[in-house]
Each structure stands twice: as C-alpha cells, then as structure tokens.
Short mmCIF file of N, CA and C in Angstrom, two decimals:
data_model
loop_
_atom_site.label_atom_id
_atom_site.label_comp_id
_atom_site.label_asym_id
_atom_site.label_seq_id
_atom_site.Cartn_x
_atom_site.Cartn_y
_atom_site.Cartn_z
N UNK A 1 0.82 -1.18 0.00
CA UNK A 1 0.00 0.00 -0.01
C UNK A 1 0.89 1.24 0.00
N UNK A 2 0.59 2.18 -0.86
CA UNK A 2 1.36 3.41 -0.96
C UNK A 2 0.78 4.50 -0.05
N UNK A 3 1.55 5.52 0.17
CA UNK A 3 1.17 6.60 1.10
C UNK A 3 0.29 7.64 0.42
N UNK A 4 -0.56 8.25 1.25
CA UNK A 4 -1.31 9.40 0.87
C UNK A 4 -0.57 10.60 1.46
N UNK A 5 -0.07 11.48 0.61
CA UNK A 5 0.78 12.57 1.01
C UNK A 5 0.04 13.89 0.74
N UNK A 6 -0.13 14.69 1.80
CA UNK A 6 -0.69 16.01 1.67
C UNK A 6 0.51 16.98 1.55
N UNK A 7 0.69 17.52 0.36
CA UNK A 7 1.77 18.44 0.09
C UNK A 7 1.20 19.80 -0.20
N UNK A 8 1.57 20.79 0.59
CA UNK A 8 0.91 22.10 0.47
C UNK A 8 1.81 23.23 0.91
N UNK A 9 1.60 24.38 0.34
CA UNK A 9 2.30 25.61 0.69
C UNK A 9 1.48 26.41 1.67
N UNK A 10 2.16 27.05 2.61
CA UNK A 10 1.50 28.02 3.49
C UNK A 10 2.51 29.02 4.03
N UNK A 11 1.98 30.14 4.48
CA UNK A 11 2.82 31.14 5.08
C UNK A 11 3.09 30.73 6.55
N UNK A 12 3.99 31.48 7.18
CA UNK A 12 4.35 31.18 8.59
C UNK A 12 3.12 31.23 9.49
N UNK A 13 2.15 32.09 9.17
CA UNK A 13 0.93 32.19 10.00
C UNK A 13 -0.20 31.30 9.53
N UNK A 14 0.08 30.37 8.63
CA UNK A 14 -0.89 29.35 8.26
C UNK A 14 -1.76 29.66 7.05
N UNK A 15 -1.56 30.82 6.38
CA UNK A 15 -2.37 31.16 5.25
C UNK A 15 -1.96 30.28 4.05
N UNK A 16 -2.96 29.76 3.35
CA UNK A 16 -2.63 28.87 2.21
C UNK A 16 -3.20 29.38 0.91
N UNK A 17 -3.16 30.68 0.72
CA UNK A 17 -3.61 31.33 -0.51
C UNK A 17 -2.55 31.10 -1.60
N UNK A 18 -2.99 30.66 -2.76
CA UNK A 18 -2.08 30.35 -3.86
C UNK A 18 -1.37 31.60 -4.41
N UNK A 19 -1.77 32.80 -4.01
CA UNK A 19 -1.11 33.99 -4.52
C UNK A 19 -0.03 34.47 -3.56
N UNK A 20 0.13 33.83 -2.42
CA UNK A 20 1.11 34.22 -1.41
C UNK A 20 2.22 33.17 -1.39
N UNK A 21 3.44 33.59 -1.48
CA UNK A 21 4.57 32.64 -1.38
C UNK A 21 5.70 33.03 -2.29
N UNK A 22 6.76 32.27 -2.21
CA UNK A 22 7.96 32.50 -3.00
C UNK A 22 8.05 31.38 -4.02
N UNK A 23 7.48 31.62 -5.19
CA UNK A 23 7.45 30.61 -6.22
C UNK A 23 8.67 30.81 -7.14
N UNK A 24 9.82 30.40 -6.64
CA UNK A 24 11.06 30.54 -7.42
C UNK A 24 11.44 29.23 -8.09
N UNK A 25 12.58 29.24 -8.74
CA UNK A 25 13.07 28.07 -9.50
C UNK A 25 13.22 26.84 -8.60
N UNK A 26 13.80 27.04 -7.44
CA UNK A 26 14.06 25.90 -6.53
C UNK A 26 12.73 25.27 -6.05
N UNK A 27 11.75 26.10 -5.76
CA UNK A 27 10.45 25.56 -5.32
C UNK A 27 9.77 24.79 -6.46
N UNK A 28 9.79 25.34 -7.67
CA UNK A 28 9.23 24.61 -8.80
C UNK A 28 9.92 23.29 -9.04
N UNK A 29 11.23 23.30 -8.89
CA UNK A 29 12.00 22.05 -9.04
C UNK A 29 11.65 21.04 -7.97
N UNK A 30 11.47 21.50 -6.74
CA UNK A 30 11.06 20.60 -5.65
C UNK A 30 9.75 19.90 -5.96
N UNK A 31 8.75 20.69 -6.39
CA UNK A 31 7.45 20.12 -6.67
C UNK A 31 7.45 19.25 -7.94
N UNK A 32 8.24 19.58 -8.94
CA UNK A 32 8.36 18.75 -10.14
C UNK A 32 8.91 17.38 -9.76
N UNK A 33 9.89 17.33 -8.85
CA UNK A 33 10.46 16.05 -8.40
C UNK A 33 9.43 15.24 -7.60
N UNK A 34 8.71 15.93 -6.71
CA UNK A 34 7.65 15.24 -5.94
C UNK A 34 6.61 14.63 -6.86
N UNK A 35 6.19 15.37 -7.83
CA UNK A 35 5.17 14.87 -8.80
C UNK A 35 5.72 13.73 -9.63
N UNK A 36 6.98 13.80 -10.01
CA UNK A 36 7.59 12.76 -10.84
C UNK A 36 7.60 11.40 -10.15
N UNK A 37 7.61 11.39 -8.80
CA UNK A 37 7.64 10.14 -8.06
C UNK A 37 6.28 9.67 -7.54
N UNK A 38 5.26 10.43 -7.89
CA UNK A 38 3.89 10.07 -7.43
C UNK A 38 3.10 9.45 -8.57
N UNK A 39 2.00 8.84 -8.23
CA UNK A 39 1.17 8.19 -9.24
C UNK A 39 -0.07 8.97 -9.60
N UNK A 40 -0.47 9.91 -8.72
CA UNK A 40 -1.72 10.64 -8.96
C UNK A 40 -1.78 11.83 -7.99
N UNK A 41 -2.51 12.87 -8.44
CA UNK A 41 -2.82 14.02 -7.57
C UNK A 41 -4.33 14.13 -7.51
N UNK A 42 -4.82 14.36 -6.29
CA UNK A 42 -6.24 14.61 -6.07
C UNK A 42 -6.47 16.10 -5.81
N UNK A 43 -7.44 16.67 -6.50
CA UNK A 43 -7.76 18.10 -6.33
C UNK A 43 -9.26 18.28 -6.11
N UNK A 44 -9.55 19.36 -5.41
CA UNK A 44 -10.91 19.90 -5.41
C UNK A 44 -11.03 20.82 -6.59
N UNK A 45 -12.25 21.25 -6.88
CA UNK A 45 -12.51 22.05 -8.07
C UNK A 45 -11.70 23.36 -8.08
N UNK A 46 -11.72 24.10 -6.98
CA UNK A 46 -11.07 25.42 -6.96
C UNK A 46 -9.58 25.30 -7.25
N UNK A 47 -8.89 24.41 -6.53
CA UNK A 47 -7.45 24.28 -6.78
C UNK A 47 -7.19 23.73 -8.16
N UNK A 48 -8.01 22.79 -8.60
CA UNK A 48 -7.83 22.24 -9.94
C UNK A 48 -7.87 23.37 -10.99
N UNK A 49 -8.86 24.21 -10.86
CA UNK A 49 -8.98 25.30 -11.86
C UNK A 49 -7.82 26.26 -11.79
N UNK A 50 -7.26 26.50 -10.63
CA UNK A 50 -6.03 27.29 -10.50
C UNK A 50 -4.85 26.59 -11.16
N UNK A 51 -4.78 25.30 -11.05
CA UNK A 51 -3.67 24.54 -11.64
C UNK A 51 -3.71 24.50 -13.18
N UNK A 52 -4.84 24.82 -13.76
CA UNK A 52 -4.93 24.83 -15.21
C UNK A 52 -4.06 25.94 -15.80
N UNK A 53 -3.58 26.84 -15.00
CA UNK A 53 -2.57 27.82 -15.43
C UNK A 53 -1.37 27.09 -16.12
N UNK A 54 -1.00 25.94 -15.54
CA UNK A 54 0.15 25.20 -16.08
C UNK A 54 -0.18 24.58 -17.45
N UNK A 55 -1.41 24.28 -17.68
CA UNK A 55 -1.82 23.77 -18.97
C UNK A 55 -1.56 24.83 -20.05
N UNK A 56 -1.90 26.05 -19.74
CA UNK A 56 -1.66 27.15 -20.65
C UNK A 56 -0.19 27.42 -20.83
N UNK A 57 0.60 27.28 -19.79
CA UNK A 57 2.05 27.48 -19.86
C UNK A 57 2.72 26.46 -20.78
N UNK A 58 2.15 25.27 -20.83
CA UNK A 58 2.66 24.28 -21.74
C UNK A 58 2.52 24.69 -23.20
N UNK A 59 1.40 25.33 -23.46
CA UNK A 59 1.14 25.81 -24.82
C UNK A 59 2.05 26.98 -25.21
N UNK A 60 2.33 27.84 -24.24
CA UNK A 60 3.20 28.98 -24.43
C UNK A 60 4.24 29.02 -23.31
N UNK A 61 5.32 28.25 -23.48
CA UNK A 61 6.34 28.16 -22.43
C UNK A 61 6.89 29.52 -21.99
N UNK A 62 7.27 29.61 -20.73
CA UNK A 62 7.74 30.87 -20.16
C UNK A 62 9.21 31.13 -20.53
N UNK A 63 9.95 30.10 -20.85
CA UNK A 63 11.37 30.25 -21.06
C UNK A 63 12.16 30.03 -19.78
N UNK A 64 11.47 29.99 -18.64
CA UNK A 64 12.12 29.69 -17.38
C UNK A 64 12.07 28.17 -17.20
N UNK A 65 13.27 27.57 -17.18
CA UNK A 65 13.38 26.10 -17.19
C UNK A 65 12.57 25.44 -16.09
N UNK A 66 12.66 25.92 -14.81
CA UNK A 66 11.97 25.29 -13.71
C UNK A 66 10.48 25.34 -13.87
N UNK A 67 9.95 26.47 -14.33
CA UNK A 67 8.51 26.60 -14.51
C UNK A 67 8.03 25.70 -15.63
N UNK A 68 8.76 25.69 -16.74
CA UNK A 68 8.38 24.86 -17.88
C UNK A 68 8.46 23.39 -17.55
N UNK A 69 9.46 22.98 -16.76
CA UNK A 69 9.58 21.61 -16.32
C UNK A 69 8.43 21.22 -15.40
N UNK A 70 8.06 22.13 -14.49
CA UNK A 70 6.96 21.85 -13.62
C UNK A 70 5.66 21.70 -14.41
N UNK A 71 5.49 22.55 -15.37
CA UNK A 71 4.28 22.52 -16.22
C UNK A 71 4.18 21.14 -16.91
N UNK A 72 5.33 20.64 -17.42
CA UNK A 72 5.36 19.31 -18.05
C UNK A 72 5.04 18.21 -17.05
N UNK A 73 5.56 18.36 -15.84
CA UNK A 73 5.29 17.35 -14.77
C UNK A 73 3.85 17.30 -14.41
N UNK A 74 3.26 18.44 -14.20
CA UNK A 74 1.85 18.49 -13.78
C UNK A 74 0.93 18.03 -14.89
N UNK A 75 1.34 18.23 -16.12
CA UNK A 75 0.52 17.79 -17.26
C UNK A 75 0.51 16.25 -17.38
N UNK A 76 1.63 15.64 -17.07
CA UNK A 76 1.74 14.17 -17.23
C UNK A 76 1.00 13.36 -16.17
N UNK A 77 1.05 13.84 -14.94
CA UNK A 77 0.54 13.01 -13.84
C UNK A 77 -1.00 12.94 -13.88
N UNK A 78 -1.56 11.76 -13.67
CA UNK A 78 -3.02 11.66 -13.63
C UNK A 78 -3.59 12.52 -12.46
N UNK A 79 -4.68 13.17 -12.74
CA UNK A 79 -5.33 14.03 -11.75
C UNK A 79 -6.79 13.59 -11.60
N UNK A 80 -7.24 13.51 -10.37
CA UNK A 80 -8.63 13.18 -10.09
C UNK A 80 -9.25 14.36 -9.38
N UNK A 81 -10.32 14.90 -9.96
CA UNK A 81 -10.91 16.12 -9.45
C UNK A 81 -12.24 15.82 -8.77
N UNK A 82 -12.39 16.30 -7.58
CA UNK A 82 -13.65 16.12 -6.81
C UNK A 82 -14.43 17.43 -6.91
N UNK A 83 -15.53 17.34 -7.62
CA UNK A 83 -16.36 18.51 -7.87
C UNK A 83 -17.81 18.10 -8.06
N UNK A 84 -18.70 18.92 -7.55
CA UNK A 84 -20.12 18.73 -7.77
C UNK A 84 -20.62 19.55 -8.95
N UNK A 85 -19.77 20.42 -9.49
CA UNK A 85 -20.23 21.31 -10.54
C UNK A 85 -19.53 21.07 -11.89
N UNK A 86 -18.30 20.63 -11.89
CA UNK A 86 -17.58 20.39 -13.18
C UNK A 86 -18.17 19.17 -13.87
N UNK A 87 -18.31 19.24 -15.15
CA UNK A 87 -18.73 18.07 -15.95
C UNK A 87 -17.61 17.62 -16.90
N UNK A 88 -16.61 18.49 -17.09
CA UNK A 88 -15.50 18.18 -17.98
C UNK A 88 -14.28 18.86 -17.43
N UNK A 89 -13.14 18.19 -17.44
CA UNK A 89 -11.92 18.77 -16.89
C UNK A 89 -11.18 19.64 -17.88
N UNK A 90 -11.35 19.36 -19.16
CA UNK A 90 -10.64 20.16 -20.16
C UNK A 90 -9.16 19.82 -20.23
N UNK A 91 -8.76 18.69 -19.61
CA UNK A 91 -7.35 18.32 -19.57
C UNK A 91 -7.33 16.83 -19.71
N UNK A 92 -6.57 16.32 -20.66
CA UNK A 92 -6.53 14.89 -20.96
C UNK A 92 -6.13 14.03 -19.76
N UNK A 93 -5.23 14.56 -18.92
CA UNK A 93 -4.73 13.73 -17.81
C UNK A 93 -5.57 13.89 -16.55
N UNK A 94 -6.74 14.54 -16.63
CA UNK A 94 -7.60 14.76 -15.49
C UNK A 94 -8.98 14.16 -15.69
N UNK A 95 -9.51 13.56 -14.64
CA UNK A 95 -10.85 12.99 -14.66
C UNK A 95 -11.64 13.51 -13.46
N UNK A 96 -12.95 13.50 -13.60
CA UNK A 96 -13.84 13.86 -12.49
C UNK A 96 -14.07 12.57 -11.68
N UNK A 97 -13.95 12.68 -10.34
CA UNK A 97 -14.19 11.53 -9.49
C UNK A 97 -15.64 11.14 -9.54
N UNK A 98 -15.89 9.83 -9.56
CA UNK A 98 -17.26 9.29 -9.63
C UNK A 98 -17.80 8.82 -8.29
N UNK A 99 -16.90 8.73 -7.30
CA UNK A 99 -17.31 8.28 -5.95
C UNK A 99 -16.91 9.35 -4.94
N UNK A 100 -17.45 9.25 -3.73
CA UNK A 100 -17.06 10.20 -2.67
C UNK A 100 -15.54 10.09 -2.34
N UNK A 101 -15.00 11.17 -1.84
CA UNK A 101 -13.56 11.27 -1.55
C UNK A 101 -13.02 10.11 -0.69
N UNK A 102 -13.60 9.93 0.48
CA UNK A 102 -13.06 8.91 1.40
C UNK A 102 -13.08 7.52 0.76
N UNK A 103 -14.21 7.15 0.15
CA UNK A 103 -14.30 5.84 -0.51
C UNK A 103 -13.26 5.70 -1.61
N UNK A 104 -13.09 6.75 -2.40
CA UNK A 104 -12.12 6.73 -3.47
C UNK A 104 -10.71 6.56 -2.96
N UNK A 105 -10.36 7.34 -1.92
CA UNK A 105 -8.99 7.25 -1.38
C UNK A 105 -8.69 5.90 -0.78
N UNK A 106 -9.65 5.31 -0.11
CA UNK A 106 -9.44 3.95 0.46
C UNK A 106 -9.15 2.98 -0.67
N UNK A 107 -9.92 3.04 -1.76
CA UNK A 107 -9.69 2.16 -2.92
C UNK A 107 -8.36 2.42 -3.59
N UNK A 108 -8.06 3.68 -3.83
CA UNK A 108 -6.79 4.06 -4.49
C UNK A 108 -5.57 3.62 -3.66
N UNK A 109 -5.68 3.81 -2.38
CA UNK A 109 -4.56 3.46 -1.49
C UNK A 109 -4.24 1.96 -1.58
N UNK A 110 -5.22 1.16 -1.70
CA UNK A 110 -4.99 -0.30 -1.77
C UNK A 110 -4.50 -0.72 -3.15
N UNK A 111 -4.83 0.03 -4.20
CA UNK A 111 -4.44 -0.31 -5.56
C UNK A 111 -3.14 0.35 -6.03
N UNK A 112 -2.77 1.46 -5.40
CA UNK A 112 -1.69 2.31 -5.90
C UNK A 112 -0.33 1.61 -5.92
N UNK A 113 0.41 1.90 -6.94
CA UNK A 113 1.79 1.45 -7.02
C UNK A 113 2.77 2.57 -6.73
N UNK A 114 2.25 3.81 -6.70
CA UNK A 114 3.02 4.99 -6.33
C UNK A 114 2.19 5.82 -5.37
N UNK A 115 2.83 6.72 -4.67
CA UNK A 115 2.17 7.59 -3.71
C UNK A 115 1.08 8.44 -4.37
N UNK A 116 0.09 8.78 -3.53
CA UNK A 116 -1.05 9.61 -3.95
C UNK A 116 -0.85 10.98 -3.29
N UNK A 117 -0.84 12.04 -4.09
CA UNK A 117 -0.68 13.39 -3.58
C UNK A 117 -2.06 14.05 -3.43
N UNK A 118 -2.19 14.81 -2.34
CA UNK A 118 -3.39 15.59 -2.14
C UNK A 118 -2.99 17.06 -2.27
N UNK A 119 -3.60 17.77 -3.24
CA UNK A 119 -3.17 19.10 -3.54
C UNK A 119 -4.21 20.19 -3.28
N UNK A 120 -5.23 19.90 -2.47
CA UNK A 120 -6.28 20.88 -2.18
C UNK A 120 -6.55 20.93 -0.69
N UNK A 121 -6.67 22.15 -0.21
CA UNK A 121 -6.94 22.33 1.23
C UNK A 121 -8.20 21.60 1.66
N UNK A 122 -9.28 21.73 0.92
CA UNK A 122 -10.52 21.09 1.33
C UNK A 122 -10.39 19.59 1.43
N UNK A 123 -9.67 18.99 0.50
CA UNK A 123 -9.46 17.53 0.56
C UNK A 123 -8.53 17.12 1.71
N UNK A 124 -7.52 17.94 1.98
CA UNK A 124 -6.61 17.68 3.11
C UNK A 124 -7.41 17.63 4.39
N UNK A 125 -8.29 18.59 4.63
CA UNK A 125 -9.12 18.64 5.85
C UNK A 125 -10.00 17.40 5.96
N UNK A 126 -10.69 17.05 4.88
CA UNK A 126 -11.56 15.89 4.91
C UNK A 126 -10.77 14.60 5.19
N UNK A 127 -9.64 14.46 4.53
CA UNK A 127 -8.86 13.23 4.68
C UNK A 127 -8.16 13.17 6.03
N UNK A 128 -7.76 14.31 6.58
CA UNK A 128 -7.18 14.33 7.91
C UNK A 128 -8.24 13.93 8.93
N UNK A 129 -9.45 14.46 8.79
CA UNK A 129 -10.53 14.11 9.69
C UNK A 129 -10.90 12.62 9.60
N UNK A 130 -10.72 12.04 8.40
CA UNK A 130 -11.00 10.60 8.19
C UNK A 130 -9.79 9.71 8.51
N UNK A 131 -8.70 10.36 8.94
CA UNK A 131 -7.44 9.65 9.31
C UNK A 131 -6.89 8.85 8.12
N UNK A 132 -6.91 9.46 6.94
CA UNK A 132 -6.40 8.79 5.73
C UNK A 132 -5.14 9.41 5.15
N UNK A 133 -4.53 10.35 5.87
CA UNK A 133 -3.27 10.95 5.43
C UNK A 133 -2.16 10.24 6.13
N UNK A 134 -1.15 9.85 5.36
CA UNK A 134 0.03 9.15 5.95
C UNK A 134 1.19 10.12 6.19
N UNK A 135 1.27 11.17 5.36
CA UNK A 135 2.42 12.08 5.47
C UNK A 135 1.99 13.48 5.08
N UNK A 136 2.54 14.45 5.79
CA UNK A 136 2.39 15.86 5.42
C UNK A 136 3.72 16.34 4.92
N UNK A 137 3.73 17.09 3.81
CA UNK A 137 4.89 17.82 3.35
C UNK A 137 4.42 19.28 3.31
N UNK A 138 4.70 19.97 4.38
CA UNK A 138 4.23 21.34 4.54
C UNK A 138 5.38 22.27 4.19
N UNK A 139 5.17 23.04 3.18
CA UNK A 139 6.17 23.99 2.66
C UNK A 139 5.84 25.37 3.25
N UNK A 140 6.64 25.79 4.21
CA UNK A 140 6.38 27.06 4.89
C UNK A 140 7.20 28.19 4.29
N UNK A 141 6.50 29.22 3.84
CA UNK A 141 7.14 30.38 3.22
C UNK A 141 7.37 31.41 4.35
N UNK A 142 8.54 32.06 4.39
CA UNK A 142 8.86 32.98 5.46
C UNK A 142 8.11 34.35 5.30
N UNK A 143 6.79 34.23 5.31
CA UNK A 143 5.92 35.38 5.12
C UNK A 143 4.86 35.34 6.20
N UNK A 144 4.54 36.45 6.80
CA UNK A 144 3.37 36.56 7.66
C UNK A 144 2.34 37.35 6.88
N UNK A 145 1.29 36.66 6.47
CA UNK A 145 0.26 37.25 5.60
C UNK A 145 -0.74 38.08 6.40
N UNK A 146 -1.14 37.56 7.54
CA UNK A 146 -2.09 38.28 8.39
C UNK A 146 -3.53 38.12 8.05
N UNK A 147 -3.80 37.59 6.87
CA UNK A 147 -5.21 37.40 6.44
C UNK A 147 -5.25 36.22 5.47
N UNK A 148 -6.45 35.76 5.21
CA UNK A 148 -6.63 34.72 4.23
C UNK A 148 -7.02 33.38 4.83
N UNK A 149 -7.20 32.43 3.96
CA UNK A 149 -7.65 31.08 4.31
C UNK A 149 -6.54 30.35 5.05
N UNK A 150 -6.87 29.75 6.16
CA UNK A 150 -5.91 28.98 6.95
C UNK A 150 -5.99 27.52 6.55
N UNK A 151 -4.84 26.87 6.49
CA UNK A 151 -4.79 25.48 6.05
C UNK A 151 -5.54 24.55 7.00
N UNK A 152 -5.37 24.71 8.28
CA UNK A 152 -5.89 23.72 9.23
C UNK A 152 -7.14 24.23 10.00
N UNK A 153 -8.08 24.81 9.29
CA UNK A 153 -9.37 25.13 9.89
C UNK A 153 -10.26 23.88 9.83
N UNK A 154 -11.21 23.79 10.70
CA UNK A 154 -12.24 22.74 10.65
C UNK A 154 -11.69 21.31 10.93
N UNK A 155 -10.63 21.21 11.71
CA UNK A 155 -10.10 19.91 12.07
C UNK A 155 -10.85 19.41 13.31
N UNK A 156 -11.31 18.15 13.25
CA UNK A 156 -12.09 17.58 14.36
C UNK A 156 -11.24 17.28 15.60
N UNK A 157 -10.14 16.56 15.40
CA UNK A 157 -9.37 16.07 16.52
C UNK A 157 -7.90 16.53 16.45
N UNK A 158 -7.28 16.56 17.59
CA UNK A 158 -5.84 16.83 17.65
C UNK A 158 -5.10 15.66 17.01
N UNK A 159 -4.06 15.95 16.27
CA UNK A 159 -3.26 14.90 15.59
C UNK A 159 -1.78 15.12 15.88
N UNK A 160 -1.14 14.12 16.45
CA UNK A 160 0.27 14.20 16.76
C UNK A 160 1.03 13.76 15.50
N UNK A 161 2.01 14.57 15.09
CA UNK A 161 2.82 14.28 13.89
C UNK A 161 4.26 13.98 14.37
N UNK A 162 4.96 13.19 13.58
CA UNK A 162 6.37 12.91 13.85
C UNK A 162 7.20 13.56 12.75
N UNK A 163 8.11 14.47 13.15
CA UNK A 163 8.97 15.09 12.15
C UNK A 163 9.93 14.04 11.59
N UNK A 164 9.89 13.91 10.28
CA UNK A 164 10.68 12.88 9.58
C UNK A 164 11.92 13.47 8.92
N UNK A 165 11.76 14.67 8.38
CA UNK A 165 12.83 15.30 7.58
C UNK A 165 12.51 16.81 7.43
N UNK A 166 13.56 17.58 7.22
CA UNK A 166 13.44 19.00 6.92
C UNK A 166 14.28 19.32 5.71
N UNK A 167 13.75 20.12 4.80
CA UNK A 167 14.47 20.57 3.62
C UNK A 167 14.37 22.10 3.57
N UNK A 168 15.52 22.75 3.52
CA UNK A 168 15.51 24.21 3.43
C UNK A 168 15.96 24.66 2.06
N UNK A 169 15.25 25.65 1.52
CA UNK A 169 15.58 26.21 0.22
C UNK A 169 16.29 27.55 0.41
N UNK A 170 17.03 27.96 -0.58
CA UNK A 170 17.80 29.20 -0.52
C UNK A 170 16.92 30.43 -0.23
N UNK A 171 15.68 30.40 -0.65
CA UNK A 171 14.75 31.50 -0.48
C UNK A 171 14.30 31.70 0.98
N UNK A 172 14.59 30.73 1.84
CA UNK A 172 14.09 30.75 3.20
C UNK A 172 12.88 29.90 3.39
N UNK A 173 12.37 29.35 2.28
CA UNK A 173 11.25 28.40 2.35
C UNK A 173 11.76 27.11 2.99
N UNK A 174 10.97 26.54 3.88
CA UNK A 174 11.38 25.30 4.55
C UNK A 174 10.24 24.30 4.38
N UNK A 175 10.64 23.07 4.03
CA UNK A 175 9.65 22.00 3.83
C UNK A 175 9.81 21.05 5.04
N UNK A 176 8.74 20.86 5.76
CA UNK A 176 8.70 19.94 6.89
C UNK A 176 7.98 18.68 6.48
N UNK A 177 8.60 17.56 6.64
CA UNK A 177 8.02 16.25 6.30
C UNK A 177 7.59 15.60 7.62
N UNK A 178 6.31 15.37 7.78
CA UNK A 178 5.77 14.77 8.98
C UNK A 178 5.06 13.45 8.64
N UNK A 179 5.28 12.45 9.47
CA UNK A 179 4.54 11.19 9.35
C UNK A 179 3.45 11.19 10.44
N UNK A 180 2.35 10.56 10.08
CA UNK A 180 1.25 10.44 11.03
C UNK A 180 1.23 9.05 11.66
#
C-alpha cells in the first residue's frame, strides 16, 4: 500500500492562499520532483482550476526552465478532481471523481503502485478528519500574511505528527516532512 501525502504551501501564520509565497526556481524544481515520483494528484475544483494555469504554460512556455519543467510534470501526472459542478476537466490527464472522496482514497490506497498526492486544502481537511493521510509535506514560506484562508481550519481532533525530515531552500522556504 502506498502513502497518501498532503503536500501544500502556506505562510508562517498558516495562510494557504495560492497568490502568497515565494514561487522561485528551486520551489518549482522541488514540486516537479515530488510529482515525478507520485502516481496521482487529487484536487478539489477550486485548486484544480487554479492549476490549469500550467496547462496554458505548456502551450506558451515561459522560457524559465523550472517553470516549464513543472508545467510538463503537472501535465503528465493523472489528476482526479472532486467537484459537484464540473462536468469536464478540459485536460486529458484529469478525470472527475465518480465516488465520494473517502471511498475513493481507500480504494486508491490499496491499488496504488506509487504515492497519492493531495493538492487541495478542502481535501486535506476531509482526509485528515478521516485519518487517511500518511504524510504531510508542509512547505512554509517565510511570510506573515495576516489574512486569508488557513490550512488547518475545521479539524475535528488533535493529531500528533512525527517530524521525519526538513528541507531548506535558498529563499528561506522550509519544507517539513511529517509522518502520522
């Protein structure tokens, strides 16, 4: 059985807005490597639609190697989107989930040959509450935003994590790897 990994960016004060952070070459490279070793990414509708930016970048490359490499990585990996409103993903490597999140993740976890990434805040909260996350990779940006959506709102129970590894980037971004 492979791991379910919640990999997410947030500021020092817990804000997980996709417009806040240090999206430099090293960060893009980090996420391209993570995606290259995973078998699938699960998204909610909102995050999925934000990620379609990379689909456009593939059509018109930026010329920045790390961004273009990340765009290619995100395009290749299968994506499963949990949405009550989308009827079409508009992306060949993405499908709309046909079953509820928890049921789907239990099935995927037993069938997976590679790790499953969770890339949406709403899915992370649901799966944490269902005790289906095996690892957190929390990428903390050295920014205090002061406002915005917090990553860990609406959590039912306290969860003890074990620090497994730390990776520091030149920008001051630090990735904490926690096992549950």
